[in-house]
XYZ file of C-alpha atoms in Angstrom:
381
model
C -16.782 5.280 -16.878
C -13.196 6.417 -15.645
C -10.387 3.704 -15.480
C -10.035 0.991 -12.766
C -7.179 0.546 -10.682
C -6.788 -2.869 -12.212
C -6.637 -0.821 -16.058
C -4.129 1.626 -14.464
C -2.087 -1.079 -13.667
C -2.363 -3.027 -16.643
C -1.973 -0.032 -18.802
C 0.655 1.497 -17.404
C 2.781 -1.547 -16.087
C 2.857 -0.316 -12.916
C 3.258 -3.150 -9.938
C 1.347 -3.018 -6.478
C 5.000 -2.125 -5.195
C 6.149 0.660 -7.764
C 8.700 3.273 -5.909
C 11.397 1.699 -3.700
C 10.414 2.453 -0.242
C 7.114 2.425 -1.096
C 5.441 -0.654 0.074
C 2.346 -0.115 2.438
C 1.899 3.202 2.323
C -0.845 2.685 5.004
C 1.718 1.650 7.514
C 2.896 5.208 8.369
C 5.721 6.179 10.529
C 6.775 2.114 11.174
C 9.219 2.624 7.986
C 9.067 6.257 7.420
C 7.251 8.400 4.561
C 9.103 9.217 1.361
C 7.837 12.321 -0.975
C 7.782 11.495 -4.584
C 8.065 15.338 -6.789
C 6.628 15.476 -9.789
C 9.798 16.099 -11.773
C 13.463 16.507 -10.980
C 14.718 18.355 -8.171
C 14.654 22.113 -8.850
C 14.324 25.855 -7.729
C 10.573 25.401 -7.232
C 11.072 22.595 -4.831
C 13.154 24.393 -1.876
C 10.904 24.455 0.423
C 10.878 20.588 0.483
C 14.646 20.248 1.128
C 15.091 23.692 3.143
C 12.358 21.629 5.622
C 14.132 18.507 5.751
C 17.727 20.134 5.955
C 16.747 22.093 8.840
C 15.221 19.348 10.648
C 11.558 20.808 10.616
C 10.088 17.317 9.719
C 11.781 15.345 12.515
C 10.426 18.077 14.899
C 6.813 17.117 13.703
C 7.367 13.548 14.226
C 7.771 12.918 10.786
C 10.254 9.871 9.503
C 10.933 11.967 6.132
C 13.044 9.045 4.497
C 13.801 10.832 1.230
C 12.680 13.171 -1.700
C 12.118 11.233 -4.698
C 12.814 12.619 -8.013
C 9.833 12.700 -10.009
C 8.200 11.541 -14.314
C 6.042 14.071 -14.494
C 2.629 15.694 -12.800
C 0.746 12.700 -14.153
C 3.192 9.979 -13.102
C 2.831 11.463 -9.433
C -1.185 11.729 -9.320
C -1.323 8.111 -10.449
C 1.346 7.186 -7.820
C -0.556 8.113 -5.073
C -3.636 7.366 -6.268
C -2.557 3.470 -6.772
C -0.769 3.533 -3.534
C 2.966 3.788 -4.386
C 3.329 6.840 -2.957
C 1.582 8.319 0.271
C 3.200 11.726 -0.837
C 3.688 13.563 -3.839
C 4.090 16.966 -5.639
C 1.534 17.152 -8.613
C -0.734 19.505 -10.766
C -4.141 20.486 -9.984
C -5.123 19.555 -13.138
C -3.932 16.517 -12.806
C -5.465 15.607 -9.444
C -8.622 15.946 -11.464
C -7.839 13.785 -14.291
C -6.651 10.863 -12.509
C -9.973 11.171 -10.162
C -11.600 10.995 -13.317
C -9.755 7.690 -14.216
C -10.867 5.627 -11.130
C -8.177 6.648 -8.778
C -8.458 9.249 -5.993
C -6.012 11.155 -5.120
C -6.016 14.042 -2.763
C -4.955 17.553 -2.798
C -4.196 18.132 1.253
C -2.550 21.662 -0.043
C -1.526 24.194 -2.600
C 1.875 25.281 -3.186
C 1.202 27.277 -5.707
C -1.582 29.181 -5.092
C -2.297 30.651 -8.905
C -1.132 29.108 -11.934
C 1.952 29.463 -13.149
C 0.668 29.759 -16.816
C 2.185 32.849 -18.753
C 1.937 34.386 -22.127
C 5.740 36.037 -22.784
C 7.959 37.184 -25.519
C 11.238 39.106 -25.700
C 11.222 42.808 -26.846
C 13.094 42.260 -29.777
C 10.988 39.409 -31.034
C 7.801 41.737 -30.392
C 8.952 45.259 -31.341
C 8.177 46.338 -27.837
C 6.728 45.311 -24.309
C 3.600 42.684 -24.032
C 1.380 44.221 -21.186
C -1.765 42.654 -22.247
C -3.497 39.811 -24.318
C -4.988 42.619 -26.277
C -1.687 42.785 -28.144
C -1.730 39.295 -29.428
C -4.236 40.141 -31.945
C -2.510 39.374 -35.681
C 0.613 37.260 -33.778
C 1.403 34.062 -34.104
C 1.446 32.491 -30.945
C 3.364 29.292 -30.231
C 2.753 26.732 -26.762
C 3.437 22.839 -25.975
C 0.634 20.509 -24.717
C -1.314 19.962 -21.903
C -2.804 22.794 -19.589
C -0.428 25.136 -21.053
C -2.181 25.593 -24.081
C -5.607 24.875 -23.048
C -5.044 27.832 -20.582
C -3.042 30.066 -23.260
C -6.282 29.611 -25.120
C -8.707 30.392 -22.617
C -6.855 33.515 -22.135
C -7.212 34.688 -25.395
C -10.649 33.497 -25.610
C -11.493 35.421 -22.988
C -9.889 38.742 -24.120
C -11.731 38.320 -27.048
C -8.581 37.984 -29.667
C -8.735 34.253 -30.147
C -9.792 34.391 -33.443
C -7.412 36.799 -34.248
C -4.682 34.404 -33.115
C -2.330 32.071 -35.002
C -2.042 29.293 -32.354
C 0.602 26.668 -33.348
C 1.785 23.437 -31.266
C 5.413 24.237 -30.698
C 5.858 20.957 -28.644
C 8.816 21.357 -26.067
C 10.907 23.600 -28.135
C 8.811 26.779 -27.192
C 11.408 28.924 -26.003
C 13.935 27.956 -29.023
C 11.171 28.773 -31.406
C 10.909 32.315 -29.554
C 14.632 33.255 -29.676
C 14.346 32.031 -33.333
C 11.980 34.752 -34.823
C 9.900 31.886 -35.720
C 6.895 33.153 -33.261
C 6.001 36.431 -32.233
C 5.111 35.085 -28.312
C 5.056 31.825 -26.293
C 2.649 30.320 -24.043
C 4.588 28.490 -21.109
C 5.140 28.478 -17.579
C 6.554 31.571 -15.186
C 9.471 29.470 -15.144
C 9.927 29.091 -18.967
C 10.808 32.720 -19.192
C 14.145 32.655 -18.049
C 15.293 30.785 -20.797
C 14.434 33.268 -22.743
C 15.741 35.796 -20.475
C 19.330 34.394 -20.087
C 19.358 34.756 -24.201
C 17.614 37.857 -24.423
C 17.811 41.382 -22.640
C 14.206 42.221 -21.694
C 11.277 39.260 -21.312
C 7.802 40.584 -20.625
C 4.613 38.370 -19.933
C 1.136 38.265 -19.384
C 0.000 36.192 -16.444
C -3.297 33.691 -17.243
C -4.058 33.773 -13.342
C -4.690 37.683 -13.875
C -7.546 36.198 -15.691
C -8.115 32.722 -15.132
C -8.228 31.420 -11.380
C -6.730 28.303 -11.262
C -3.968 26.125 -9.292
C -0.560 25.076 -10.027
C 1.227 22.684 -7.749
C -0.036 20.946 -4.927
C 0.623 18.296 -2.388
C -1.197 15.103 -2.866
C -1.874 12.210 -0.405
C -3.001 9.081 -0.948
C -6.711 8.834 0.810
C -5.826 5.371 2.265
C -2.336 6.566 3.965
C -4.082 10.309 5.202
C -7.249 8.636 6.770
C -4.950 6.235 8.917
C -2.022 8.497 9.425
C -3.652 12.099 9.600
C -1.068 13.294 12.278
C 1.728 12.667 9.691
C 0.342 14.324 6.888
C -0.711 17.506 9.243
C 2.871 17.374 10.189
C 4.221 16.992 6.644
C 2.404 20.125 5.584
C 3.228 22.055 8.872
C 7.191 21.552 8.519
C 6.737 22.352 4.631
C 4.912 25.687 5.790
C 7.813 26.376 7.942
C 10.295 25.632 5.495
C 8.834 27.464 2.656
C 8.682 30.776 5.042
C 12.038 30.088 6.175
C 13.412 30.364 2.505
C 11.213 32.834 1.748
C 13.189 34.960 4.010
C 16.326 33.113 3.417
C 16.322 32.240 -0.331
C 20.256 32.285 -0.868
C 20.768 30.057 1.921
C 17.478 27.943 1.304
C 18.687 27.531 -2.254
C 22.069 26.203 -1.066
C 20.127 23.442 0.843
C 18.815 22.296 -2.603
C 22.202 22.413 -3.924
C 23.774 20.240 -1.210
C 20.813 17.592 -1.918
C 21.281 17.930 -5.510
C 25.310 18.382 -6.506
C 24.377 18.545 -10.403
C 22.601 21.689 -10.063
C 25.374 23.382 -8.431
C 26.256 24.936 -12.472
C 22.406 26.618 -12.401
C 22.280 27.883 -9.010
C 21.559 31.276 -9.490
C 18.588 30.114 -11.789
C 17.412 28.122 -9.129
C 17.533 30.679 -6.714
C 15.854 32.934 -9.451
C 12.743 30.278 -9.802
C 12.028 29.928 -5.971
C 12.125 33.614 -5.527
C 9.389 34.019 -8.441
C 7.532 31.409 -6.734
C 8.281 32.545 -3.166
C 7.215 36.027 -3.966
C 4.232 35.517 -6.611
C 2.557 32.133 -6.085
C 3.048 30.700 -2.874
C 1.027 33.969 -0.974
C -2.739 34.482 -2.192
C -5.814 36.269 -0.298
C -6.959 32.703 0.694
C -3.453 32.246 2.462
C -3.749 35.800 3.861
C -7.240 35.255 5.366
C -7.349 31.720 6.048
C -3.990 29.294 5.851
C -0.988 28.211 4.129
C -1.826 25.508 1.218
C -5.728 26.730 1.480
C -7.749 25.700 -1.400
C -10.997 27.518 -2.899
C -13.557 25.557 -4.785
C -13.450 28.002 -7.969
C -9.837 27.514 -9.209
C -11.183 23.583 -8.861
C -13.935 24.397 -10.469
C -12.166 26.633 -13.652
C -9.717 23.742 -14.103
C -12.034 20.897 -13.896
C -14.269 22.959 -16.703
C -11.020 23.530 -19.213
C -10.345 19.650 -18.572
C -13.516 18.879 -19.608
C -14.239 21.436 -22.517
C -11.030 19.780 -24.166
C -12.215 16.200 -23.566
C -9.037 15.580 -21.526
C -10.806 13.725 -18.771
C -11.602 10.091 -18.358
C -14.949 10.751 -17.004
C -16.889 12.542 -14.474
C -15.995 13.967 -11.232
C -16.755 16.233 -8.826
C -14.196 18.927 -8.525
C -15.116 19.327 -4.676
C -14.422 16.069 -4.267
C -10.672 15.950 -5.021
C -9.397 18.228 -2.477
C -9.630 19.174 1.524
C -8.438 21.580 3.505
C -8.798 19.319 6.959
C -4.772 18.788 7.044
C -3.732 21.895 7.306
C -3.230 22.984 11.356
C -4.386 26.508 11.231
C -3.536 26.636 15.176
C 0.401 25.731 13.929
C 1.256 29.821 13.131
C 3.644 28.769 9.794
C 0.021 27.538 8.648
C -2.210 29.472 10.061
C -0.562 32.976 10.266
C 1.659 32.097 7.118
C 1.836 35.655 5.437
C 2.423 37.176 8.774
C 5.843 35.400 9.340
C 7.056 36.286 5.885
C 8.441 39.069 3.764
C 8.743 37.928 0.236
C 11.501 39.342 -1.686
C 11.481 40.908 -4.773
C 10.683 39.023 -7.731
C 11.999 40.452 -11.292
C 8.277 41.446 -12.002
C 7.498 44.358 -13.595
C 5.706 46.871 -11.994
C 3.177 47.413 -14.967
C -0.226 46.107 -14.381
C -1.144 42.735 -16.191
C 2.547 42.408 -17.008
C 5.545 40.301 -15.436
C 9.359 39.691 -16.332
C 10.537 36.746 -15.278
C 14.332 35.538 -14.081
C 13.272 31.722 -13.624
C 14.255 28.676 -15.503
C 12.359 25.335 -16.672
C 8.927 23.591 -17.147
C 6.705 20.980 -16.526
C 3.725 22.222 -18.106
C 1.829 18.767 -16.403
C 0.553 17.081 -19.555
C -2.580 15.201 -19.531
C -0.775 12.966 -22.527
C 1.956 12.263 -19.882
C 4.601 13.942 -21.982
C 6.930 15.904 -20.469
C 9.873 18.480 -21.127
C 13.154 17.956 -20.855
C 14.275 21.051 -18.862
C 12.297 21.179 -14.935
C 9.499 21.969 -12.858
C 5.985 23.604 -13.025
C 2.217 22.641 -13.681
């Protein structure tokens, strides 16, 4: 059996009040709502800051009182499930994980339409460009914990080279070990590759998403809050979609809005911009977004992630993957949602044109571990 709400409260030490300003999330717009991030603010959160700064939430009638720094995707999912936060950015894997343990946060919109997990290396370390997972046979690949390790292992298994690869645990020191030549390649998220790129001239990577369909960041809503405040959730997604569209076409100005709200990030301005450019050009758009709407969920990626977590024995109990997400709050009549792809011209990322590989110019990570651990860098599931 999954953990109950009471067990969650007891084992995590979370009170019924929890986050500042999050009391009574079902009270709707009487006191406004806040957004809990999965991690510290960074370039992957640009759409929310851009939408808030440009008044898009206000235009939708959503009183967004603040964007709160988080403590990991697992924490964010729990807070939404417990009712301490009405809305949060978290990871698809954590939505499933927390639902398997007695709480019921639901994904109402997918921000990353494919998994951000990649296997990457430097030309100096690898002795050439990495274009296919097949090249990893006979190599040492290091990863941190959680979904990064699970999906890296699945990629190697599906490409038939897992038995020929030495897979080692590098904790949250993966990039440093790669640069130090202790491992031949690293499993991480696309944002990690820029940490290597800042010290290595050429970085190449293979995307797990090319082989394994799964999602990254999602917007989660407390079920009770969403049921009582459907227009608030719908308006939030409308404004976020418009913010993402504007930020896609204006990455420099959009990043400036992030920096204005978080001055401490000014020293890494270019890194934050590069993270958003990569996300906007490669992760927000998908065939589902083009055919359906911004933030659209399909069942297959959820099923894939569920099977991966269950196979690794990381779930607390049974959960129907079809029950943890919904498209009902996506306003397909709103052009920035229903016709999102037609509204944007994605900027060029630093991905290479080689099939199956990419070079990234982004930084940071949040591998969304099921153990609750977090790295000291910044964000992605």
